[in-house]
C-alpha positions as semicolon CSV with decimal commas, in nm:
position;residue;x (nm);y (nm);z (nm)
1;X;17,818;-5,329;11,605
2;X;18,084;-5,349;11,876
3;X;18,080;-5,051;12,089
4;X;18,494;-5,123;12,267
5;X;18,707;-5,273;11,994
6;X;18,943;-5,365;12,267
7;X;18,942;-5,701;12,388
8;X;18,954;-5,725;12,779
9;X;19,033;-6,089;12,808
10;X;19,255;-6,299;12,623
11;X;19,255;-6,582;12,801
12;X;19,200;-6,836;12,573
13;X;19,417;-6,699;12,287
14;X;19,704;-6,736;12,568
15;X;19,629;-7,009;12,677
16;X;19,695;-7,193;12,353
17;X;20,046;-6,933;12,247
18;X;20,185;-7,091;12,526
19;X;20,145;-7,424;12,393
20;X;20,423;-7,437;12,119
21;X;20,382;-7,806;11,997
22;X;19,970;-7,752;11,983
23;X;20,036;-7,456;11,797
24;X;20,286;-7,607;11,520
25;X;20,097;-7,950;11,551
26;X;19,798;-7,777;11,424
27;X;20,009;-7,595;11,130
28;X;20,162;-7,901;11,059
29;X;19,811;-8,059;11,008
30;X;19,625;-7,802;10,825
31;X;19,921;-7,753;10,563
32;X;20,015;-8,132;10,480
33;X;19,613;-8,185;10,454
34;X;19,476;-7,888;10,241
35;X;19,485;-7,952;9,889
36;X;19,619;-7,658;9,684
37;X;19,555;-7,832;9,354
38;X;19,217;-7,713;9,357
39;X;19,332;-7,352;9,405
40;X;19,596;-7,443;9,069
41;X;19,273;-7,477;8,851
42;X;19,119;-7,191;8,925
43;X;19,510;-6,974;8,943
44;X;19,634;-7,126;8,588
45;X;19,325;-6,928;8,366
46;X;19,416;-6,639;8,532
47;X;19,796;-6,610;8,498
48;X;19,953;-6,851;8,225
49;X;20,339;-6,690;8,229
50;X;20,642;-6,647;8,417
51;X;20,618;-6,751;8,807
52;X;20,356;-7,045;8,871
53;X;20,049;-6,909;9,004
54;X;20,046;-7,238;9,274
55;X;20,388;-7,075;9,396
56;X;20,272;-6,715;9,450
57;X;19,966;-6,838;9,609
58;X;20,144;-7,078;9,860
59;X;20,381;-6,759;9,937
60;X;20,052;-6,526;9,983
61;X;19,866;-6,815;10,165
62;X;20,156;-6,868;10,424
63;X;20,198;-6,507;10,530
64;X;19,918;-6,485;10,788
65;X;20,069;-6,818;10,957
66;X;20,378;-6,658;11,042
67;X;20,312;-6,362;11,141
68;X;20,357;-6,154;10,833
69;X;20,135;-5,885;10,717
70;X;20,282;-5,774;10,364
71;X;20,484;-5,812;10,085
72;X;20,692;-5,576;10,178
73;X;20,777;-5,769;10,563
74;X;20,774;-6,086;10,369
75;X;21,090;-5,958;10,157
76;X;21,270;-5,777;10,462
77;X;21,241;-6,145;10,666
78;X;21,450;-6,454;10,699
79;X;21,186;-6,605;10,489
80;X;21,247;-6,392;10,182
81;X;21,557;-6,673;10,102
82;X;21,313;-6,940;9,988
83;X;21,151;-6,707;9,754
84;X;21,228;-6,738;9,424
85;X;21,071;-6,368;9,281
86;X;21,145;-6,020;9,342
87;X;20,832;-5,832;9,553
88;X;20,691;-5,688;9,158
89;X;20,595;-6,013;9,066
90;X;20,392;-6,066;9,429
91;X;20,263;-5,791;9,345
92;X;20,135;-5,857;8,980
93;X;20,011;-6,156;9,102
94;X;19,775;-5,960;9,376
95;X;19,660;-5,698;9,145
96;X;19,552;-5,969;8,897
97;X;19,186;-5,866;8,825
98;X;19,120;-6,259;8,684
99;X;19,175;-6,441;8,993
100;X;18,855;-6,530;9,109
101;X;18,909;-6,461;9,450
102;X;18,547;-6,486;9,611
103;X;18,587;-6,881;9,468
104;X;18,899;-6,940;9,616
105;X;18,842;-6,773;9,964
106;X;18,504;-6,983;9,979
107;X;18,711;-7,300;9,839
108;X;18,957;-7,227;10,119
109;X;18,667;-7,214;10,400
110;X;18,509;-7,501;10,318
111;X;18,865;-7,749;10,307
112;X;18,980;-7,586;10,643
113;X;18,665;-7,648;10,815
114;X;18,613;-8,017;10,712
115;X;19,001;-8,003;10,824
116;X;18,898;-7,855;11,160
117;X;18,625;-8,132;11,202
118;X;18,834;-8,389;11,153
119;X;19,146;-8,287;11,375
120;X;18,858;-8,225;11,648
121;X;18,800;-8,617;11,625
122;X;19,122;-8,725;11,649
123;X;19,158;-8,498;11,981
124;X;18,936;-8,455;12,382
125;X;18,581;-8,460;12,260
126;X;18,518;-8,276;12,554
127;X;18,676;-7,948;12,362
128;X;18,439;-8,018;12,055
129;X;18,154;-7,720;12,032
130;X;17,848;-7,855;12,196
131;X;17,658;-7,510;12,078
132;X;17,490;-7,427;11,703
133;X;17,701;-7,275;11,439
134;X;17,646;-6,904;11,381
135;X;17,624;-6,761;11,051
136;X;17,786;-6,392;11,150
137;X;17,717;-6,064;10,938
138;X;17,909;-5,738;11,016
139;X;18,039;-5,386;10,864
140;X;18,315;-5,208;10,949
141;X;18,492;-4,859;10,888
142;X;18,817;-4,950;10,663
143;X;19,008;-4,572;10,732
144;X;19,284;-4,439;10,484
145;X;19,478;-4,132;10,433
146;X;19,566;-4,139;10,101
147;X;19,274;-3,954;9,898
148;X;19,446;-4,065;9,494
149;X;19,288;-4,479;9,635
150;X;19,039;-4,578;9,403
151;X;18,697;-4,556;9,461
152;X;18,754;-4,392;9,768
153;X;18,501;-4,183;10,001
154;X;18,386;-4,042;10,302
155;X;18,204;-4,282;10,511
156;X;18,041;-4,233;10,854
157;X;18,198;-4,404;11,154
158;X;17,939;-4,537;11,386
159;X;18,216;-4,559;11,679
160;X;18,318;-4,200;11,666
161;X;17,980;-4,047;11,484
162;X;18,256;-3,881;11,250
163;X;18,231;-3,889;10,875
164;X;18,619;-4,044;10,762
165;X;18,794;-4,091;10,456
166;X;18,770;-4,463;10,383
167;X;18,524;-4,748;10,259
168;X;18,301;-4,965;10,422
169;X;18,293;-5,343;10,455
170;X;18,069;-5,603;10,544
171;X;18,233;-5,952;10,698
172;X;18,070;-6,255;10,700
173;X;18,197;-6,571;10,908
174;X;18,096;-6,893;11,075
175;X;18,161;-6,881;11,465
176;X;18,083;-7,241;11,648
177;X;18,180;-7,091;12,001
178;X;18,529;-7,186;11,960
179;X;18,700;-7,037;11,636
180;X;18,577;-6,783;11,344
181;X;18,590;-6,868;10,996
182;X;18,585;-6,592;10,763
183;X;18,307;-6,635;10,488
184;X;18,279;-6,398;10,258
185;X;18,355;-6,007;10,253
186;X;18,294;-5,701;10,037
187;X;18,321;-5,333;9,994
188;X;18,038;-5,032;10,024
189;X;18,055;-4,672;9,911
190;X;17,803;-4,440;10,194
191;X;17,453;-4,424;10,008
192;X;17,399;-4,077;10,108
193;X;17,721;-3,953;9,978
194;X;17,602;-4,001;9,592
195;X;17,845;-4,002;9,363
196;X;18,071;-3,741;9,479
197;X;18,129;-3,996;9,751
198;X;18,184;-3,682;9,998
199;X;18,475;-3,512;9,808
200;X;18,562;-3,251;9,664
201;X;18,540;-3,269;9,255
202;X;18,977;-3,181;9,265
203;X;19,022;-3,501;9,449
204;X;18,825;-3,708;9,277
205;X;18,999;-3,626;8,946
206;X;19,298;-3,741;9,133
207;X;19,208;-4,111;9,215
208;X;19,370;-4,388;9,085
209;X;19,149;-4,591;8,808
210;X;19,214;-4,886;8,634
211;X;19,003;-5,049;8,321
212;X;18,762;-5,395;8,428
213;X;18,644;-5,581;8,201
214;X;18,299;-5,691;8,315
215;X;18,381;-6,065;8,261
216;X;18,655;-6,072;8,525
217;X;18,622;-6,181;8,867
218;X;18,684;-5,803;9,027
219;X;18,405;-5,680;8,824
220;X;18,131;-5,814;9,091
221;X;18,299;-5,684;9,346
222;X;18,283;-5,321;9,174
223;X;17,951;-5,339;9,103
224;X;17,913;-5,438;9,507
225;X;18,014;-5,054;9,609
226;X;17,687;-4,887;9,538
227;X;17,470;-5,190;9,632
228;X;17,336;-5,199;9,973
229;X;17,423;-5,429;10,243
230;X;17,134;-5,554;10,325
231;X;17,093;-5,685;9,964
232;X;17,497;-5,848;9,970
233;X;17,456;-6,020;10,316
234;X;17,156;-6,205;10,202
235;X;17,361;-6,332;9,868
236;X;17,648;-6,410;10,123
237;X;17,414;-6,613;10,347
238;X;17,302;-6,801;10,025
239;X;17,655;-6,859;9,858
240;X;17,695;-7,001;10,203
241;X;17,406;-7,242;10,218
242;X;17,522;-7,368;9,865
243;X;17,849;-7,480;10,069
244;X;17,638;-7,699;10,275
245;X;17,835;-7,618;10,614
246;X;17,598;-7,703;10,944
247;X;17,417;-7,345;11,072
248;X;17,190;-7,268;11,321
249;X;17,172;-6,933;11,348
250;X;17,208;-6,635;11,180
251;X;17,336;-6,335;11,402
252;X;17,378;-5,957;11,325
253;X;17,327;-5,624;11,500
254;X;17,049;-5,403;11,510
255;X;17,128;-5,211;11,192
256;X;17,092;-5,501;10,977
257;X;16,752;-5,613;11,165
258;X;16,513;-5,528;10,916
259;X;16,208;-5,682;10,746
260;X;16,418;-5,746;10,414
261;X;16,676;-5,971;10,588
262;X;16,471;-6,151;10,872
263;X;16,258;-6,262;10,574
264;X;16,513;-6,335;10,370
265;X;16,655;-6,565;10,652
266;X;16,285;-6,770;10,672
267;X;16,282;-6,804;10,291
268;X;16,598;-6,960;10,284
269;X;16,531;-7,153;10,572
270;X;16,245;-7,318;10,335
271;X;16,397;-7,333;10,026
272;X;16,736;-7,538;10,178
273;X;16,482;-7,719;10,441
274;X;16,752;-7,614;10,664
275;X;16,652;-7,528;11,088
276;X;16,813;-7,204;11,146
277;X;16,671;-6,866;11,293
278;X;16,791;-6,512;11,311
279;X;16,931;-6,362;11,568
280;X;16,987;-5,961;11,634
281;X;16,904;-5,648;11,812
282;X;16,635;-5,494;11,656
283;X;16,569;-5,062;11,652
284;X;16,288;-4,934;11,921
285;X;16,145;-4,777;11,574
286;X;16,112;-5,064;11,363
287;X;15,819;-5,224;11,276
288;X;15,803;-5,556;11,120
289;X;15,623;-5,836;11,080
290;X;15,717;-6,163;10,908
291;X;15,497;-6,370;10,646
């Protein structure tokens, strides 16, 4: 894990801001390219009145692009003119337990990097990645105040070796030495917390809890809390090999180098007849050896 969050040079990220036509050029590319129809099969089981699902997801989708981190900025904008709903129905549409989510996110990767691929031939093949893909597995501390959030806990924070109200997650991503691609993500409860999570019993009365049904998309991701890491970056790394996207490596820091996962990553390696290794830090402890 990252030791210094904060990013010393920036270089290349300004480098390209300053660049206003390569920026929108880009934009312009990805978004007259990407084909949202696909998304509209998976959106209409999931929501079948009211506001089109393909219209909510197109104002969701375009949020990150211009600089927009919520609903709630979305509404207060110049933007919030071309929207045809109030912020409620945004919202409905988020909470929405039957949009598959994992499918779309992963349906979303693979378009924009065939997208990527084929801007990168149109453009200096000198700027094209000369170096192996990296298949990229990390965890982070997500903190919170609030202690009525479902399913939330006290996790320990590697950075500060404090225990924090909050939830884990674990990131995956393709990185080619030029861009990251996020993969896959999901959320972890701390093991050794059990099922108090680290609270008190008061608290935990208080949290916020809503009814799954277990054939609904957000049901996996539920069961995901109390299943290790370990265990959900090797089904990320093969939900990703089932996306046949070129790999060479897989990468990760020492406290996922383990036995479990290095052999995980050679098995795999077989079974796909795909050339990729593992890459990591391992622990002075550890020891390991592979079949």
């Amino acid at each position: 894990m990252q030791q210094f969050k904060d990013n010393d040079s920036l270089s290349e990220i300004d480098e390209f801001s300053q660049n206003d036509c390569r920026i929108f050029s880009a934009f312009q590319y990805l978004m007259s390219n990407i084909n949202l129809q696909e998304f509209s099969r998976m959106l209409n089981k999931a929501k079948t009145k009211g506001v089109k699902p393909l219209d909510l997801f197109r104002i969701v989708f375009i949020q990150p692009f211009v600089d927009l981190d919520n609903v709630h900025q979305l509404m207060r904008s110049g933007l919030n003119q071309n929207v045809k709903c109030g912020k409620d129905t945004i919202y409905r549409f988020l909470n929405n337990l039957a949009i598959p989510g994992r499918k779309i996110h992963q349906s979303s990767f693979v378009q924009v990097i065939k997208l990527v691929n084929n801007y990168r031939r149109t453009m200096d093949s000198s700027t094209n990645p000369t170096t192996p893909a990296c298949f990229i597995l990390d965890d982070t501390l997500l903190p919170k105040t609030g202690k009525a959030i479902e399913k939330i806990g006290m996790v320990y924070g590697h950075i500060s070796s404090t225990n924090k109200l909050g939830i884990k997650e674990l990131v995956s991503g393709l990185w080619d030495s030029s861009m990251f691609l996020p993969i896959d993500f999901s959320l972890h409860h701390e093991p050794r917390k059990g099922q108090s999570r680290g609270m008190r019993k008061k608290d935990i009365e208080k949290h916020y809890s809503k009814s799954t049904s277990a054939h609904s998309s957000s049901y996996g991701r539920l069961k995901e809390l109390n299943v290790s890491k370990i265990e959900v970056g090797i089904k990320m790394l093969l939900r990703f090999l089932k996306l046949h996207v070129e790999c060479g490596y897989v990468f990760a820091d020492s406290w996922f180098t383990c036995h479990k996962l290095m052999q995980a990553v050679k098995d795999l390696s077989k079974t796909f007849k795909r050339d990729f290794d593992y890459i990591g830090l391992i622990k002075m402890n550890i020891n390991s050896r592979l079949s």
